[in-house]
mmCIF file of C-alpha atoms in Angstrom:
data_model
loop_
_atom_site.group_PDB
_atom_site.id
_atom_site.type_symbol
_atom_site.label_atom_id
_atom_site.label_comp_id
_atom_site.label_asym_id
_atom_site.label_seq_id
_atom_site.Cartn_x
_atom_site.Cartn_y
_atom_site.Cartn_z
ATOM 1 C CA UNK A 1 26.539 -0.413 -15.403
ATOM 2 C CA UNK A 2 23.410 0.933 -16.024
ATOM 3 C CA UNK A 3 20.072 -0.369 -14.929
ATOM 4 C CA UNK A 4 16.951 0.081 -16.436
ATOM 5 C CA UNK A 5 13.223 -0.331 -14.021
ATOM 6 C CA UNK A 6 11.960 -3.841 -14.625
ATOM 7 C CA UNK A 7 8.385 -2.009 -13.629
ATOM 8 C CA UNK A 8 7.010 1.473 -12.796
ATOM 9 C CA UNK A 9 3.950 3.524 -12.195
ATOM 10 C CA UNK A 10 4.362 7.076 -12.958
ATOM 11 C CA UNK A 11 0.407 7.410 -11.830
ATOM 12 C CA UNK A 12 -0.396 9.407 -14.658
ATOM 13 C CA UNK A 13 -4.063 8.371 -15.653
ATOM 14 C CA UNK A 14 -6.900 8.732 -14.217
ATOM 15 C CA UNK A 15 -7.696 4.944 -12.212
ATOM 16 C CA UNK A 16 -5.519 2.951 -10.956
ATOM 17 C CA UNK A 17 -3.710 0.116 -13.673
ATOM 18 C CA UNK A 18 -5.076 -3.120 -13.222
ATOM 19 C CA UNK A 19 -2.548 -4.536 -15.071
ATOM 20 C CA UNK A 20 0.068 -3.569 -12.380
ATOM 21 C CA UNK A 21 -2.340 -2.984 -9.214
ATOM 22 C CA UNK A 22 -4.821 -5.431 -7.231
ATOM 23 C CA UNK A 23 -7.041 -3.606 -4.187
ATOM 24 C CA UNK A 24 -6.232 -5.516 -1.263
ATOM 25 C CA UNK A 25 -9.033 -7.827 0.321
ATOM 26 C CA UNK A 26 -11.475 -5.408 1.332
ATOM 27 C CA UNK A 27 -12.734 -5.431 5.354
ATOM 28 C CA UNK A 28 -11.842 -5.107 8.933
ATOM 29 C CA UNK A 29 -7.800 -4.909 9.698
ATOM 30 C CA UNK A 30 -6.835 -5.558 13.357
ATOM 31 C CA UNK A 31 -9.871 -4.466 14.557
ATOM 32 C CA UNK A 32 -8.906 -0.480 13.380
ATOM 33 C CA UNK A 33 -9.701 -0.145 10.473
ATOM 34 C CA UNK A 34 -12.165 -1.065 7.095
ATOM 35 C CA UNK A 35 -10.161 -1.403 4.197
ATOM 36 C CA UNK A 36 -12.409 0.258 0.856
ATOM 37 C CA UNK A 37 -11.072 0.735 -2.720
ATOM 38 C CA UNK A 38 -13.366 4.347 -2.271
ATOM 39 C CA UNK A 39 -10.349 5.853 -0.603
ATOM 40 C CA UNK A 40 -8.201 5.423 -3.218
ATOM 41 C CA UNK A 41 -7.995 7.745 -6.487
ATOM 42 C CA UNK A 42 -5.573 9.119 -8.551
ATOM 43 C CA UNK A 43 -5.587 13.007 -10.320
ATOM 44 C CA UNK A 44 -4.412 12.966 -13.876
ATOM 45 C CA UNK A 45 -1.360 14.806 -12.942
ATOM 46 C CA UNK A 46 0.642 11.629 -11.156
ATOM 47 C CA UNK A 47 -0.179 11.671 -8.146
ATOM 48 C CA UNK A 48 -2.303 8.818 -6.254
ATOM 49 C CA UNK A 49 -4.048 9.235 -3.394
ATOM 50 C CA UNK A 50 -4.796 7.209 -0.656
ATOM 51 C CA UNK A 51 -7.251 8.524 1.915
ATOM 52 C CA UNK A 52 -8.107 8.274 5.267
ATOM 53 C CA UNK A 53 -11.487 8.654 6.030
ATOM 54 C CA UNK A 54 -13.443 8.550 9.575
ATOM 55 C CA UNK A 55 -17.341 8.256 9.678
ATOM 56 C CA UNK A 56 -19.689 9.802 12.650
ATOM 57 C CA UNK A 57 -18.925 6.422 14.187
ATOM 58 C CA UNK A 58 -15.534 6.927 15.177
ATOM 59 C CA UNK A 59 -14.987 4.031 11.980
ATOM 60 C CA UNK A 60 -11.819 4.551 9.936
ATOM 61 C CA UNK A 61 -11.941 3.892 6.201
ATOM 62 C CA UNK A 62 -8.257 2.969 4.457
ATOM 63 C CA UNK A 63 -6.826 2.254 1.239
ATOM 64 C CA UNK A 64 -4.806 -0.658 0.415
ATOM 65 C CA UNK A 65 -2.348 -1.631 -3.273
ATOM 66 C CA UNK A 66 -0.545 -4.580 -3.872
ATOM 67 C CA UNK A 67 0.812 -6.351 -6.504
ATOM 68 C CA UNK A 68 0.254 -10.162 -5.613
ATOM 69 C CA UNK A 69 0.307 -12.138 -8.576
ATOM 70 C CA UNK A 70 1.025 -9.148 -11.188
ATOM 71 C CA UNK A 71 4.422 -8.714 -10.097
ATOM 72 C CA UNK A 72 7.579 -9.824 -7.603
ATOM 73 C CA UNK A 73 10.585 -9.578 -7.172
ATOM 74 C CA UNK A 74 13.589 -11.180 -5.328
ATOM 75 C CA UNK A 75 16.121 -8.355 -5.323
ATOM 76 C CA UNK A 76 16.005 -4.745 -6.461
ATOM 77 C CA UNK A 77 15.676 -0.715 -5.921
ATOM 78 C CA UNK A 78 12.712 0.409 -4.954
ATOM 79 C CA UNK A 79 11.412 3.766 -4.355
ATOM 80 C CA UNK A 80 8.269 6.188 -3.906
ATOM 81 C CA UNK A 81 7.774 9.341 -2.872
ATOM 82 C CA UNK A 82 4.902 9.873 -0.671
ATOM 83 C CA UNK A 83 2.965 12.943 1.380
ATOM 84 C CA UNK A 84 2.446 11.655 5.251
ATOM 85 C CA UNK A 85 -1.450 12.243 6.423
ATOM 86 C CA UNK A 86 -1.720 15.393 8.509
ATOM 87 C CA UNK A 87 -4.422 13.751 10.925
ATOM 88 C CA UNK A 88 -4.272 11.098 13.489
ATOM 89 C CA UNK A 89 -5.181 7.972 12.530
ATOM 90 C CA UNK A 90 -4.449 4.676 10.807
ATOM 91 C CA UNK A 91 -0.847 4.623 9.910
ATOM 92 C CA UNK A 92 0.916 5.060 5.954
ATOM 93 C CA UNK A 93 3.507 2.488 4.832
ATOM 94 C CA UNK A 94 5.542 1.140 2.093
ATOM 95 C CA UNK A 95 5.964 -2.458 2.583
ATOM 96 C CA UNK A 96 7.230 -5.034 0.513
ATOM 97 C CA UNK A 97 5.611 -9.149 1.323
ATOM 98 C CA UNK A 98 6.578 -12.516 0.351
ATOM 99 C CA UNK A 99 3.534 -14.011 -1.273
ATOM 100 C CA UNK A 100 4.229 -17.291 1.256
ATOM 101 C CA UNK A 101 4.158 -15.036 4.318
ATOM 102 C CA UNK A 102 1.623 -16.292 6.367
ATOM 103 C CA UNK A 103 1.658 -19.940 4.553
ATOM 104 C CA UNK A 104 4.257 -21.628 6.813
ATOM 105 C CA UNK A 105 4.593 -19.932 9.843
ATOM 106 C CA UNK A 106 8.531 -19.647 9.553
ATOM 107 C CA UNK A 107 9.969 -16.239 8.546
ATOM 108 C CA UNK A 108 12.836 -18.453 7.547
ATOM 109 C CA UNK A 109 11.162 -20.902 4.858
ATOM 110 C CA UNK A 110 8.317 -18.318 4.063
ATOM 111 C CA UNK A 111 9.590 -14.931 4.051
ATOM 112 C CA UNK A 112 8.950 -11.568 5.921
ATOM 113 C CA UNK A 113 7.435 -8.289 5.403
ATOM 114 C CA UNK A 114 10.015 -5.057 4.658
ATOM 115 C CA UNK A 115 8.693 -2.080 5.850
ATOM 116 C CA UNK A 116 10.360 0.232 3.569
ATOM 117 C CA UNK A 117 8.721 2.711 5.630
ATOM 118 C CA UNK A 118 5.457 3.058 8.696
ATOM 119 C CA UNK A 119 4.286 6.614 9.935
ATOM 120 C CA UNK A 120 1.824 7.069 12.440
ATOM 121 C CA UNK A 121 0.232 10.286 13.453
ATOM 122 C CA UNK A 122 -0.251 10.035 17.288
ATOM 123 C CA UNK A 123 -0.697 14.104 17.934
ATOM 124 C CA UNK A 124 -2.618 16.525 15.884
#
């Protein structure tokens, strides 16, 4: 049997796809971090980048995708390939949410967060 992607970004422009991609809700995250669509770009040759950026104040500036209400899924493959930061700081992940996650307040009726991946740079 052969399976075909039911959706894909190859990256290959130069701004993100709107049609596939929402910035997540820009502002503080646990107290760590400010979420900003400025971190985020992508270079004509398919690669995105997500940045992590630290100003004079010690303040860290992150990048955040998801795909709430463009697309989701129940089961499936799912892959990336991705380049870890170099510098300590907020952490990189590949997660996959319910859209009811924080609705209920039971992993069992509402659903979880996957972390496909987390990786956090603790030592330079």
């Amino acid at each position: 049997m052969v399976s075909c992607p039911v959706w894909q970004d190859e990256f290959d422009g130069t701004s993100v796809d709107m049609s596939k991609w929402n910035y997540r809700v820009e502002g503080t995250v646990r107290n760590y971090a400010t979420v900003s669509r400025n971190t985020i770009s992508l270079d004509g040759k398919g690669c995105l980048h997500i940045k992590v950026t630290k100003d004079n104040d010690g303040k860290y500036y992150v990048g955040q995708l998801g795909t709430a209400g463009l697309f989701s899924a129940t089961y499936g493959y799912f892959e990336c390939r991705a380049q870890m930061n170099k510098y300590v700081g907020p952490h990189v992940s590949f997660w996959l949410q319910s859209p009811t996650m924080t609705t209920v307040g039971d992993p069992a009726k509402n659903g979880v967060e996957i972390d496909i991946f987390e990786y956090h740079r603790k030592e330079p």
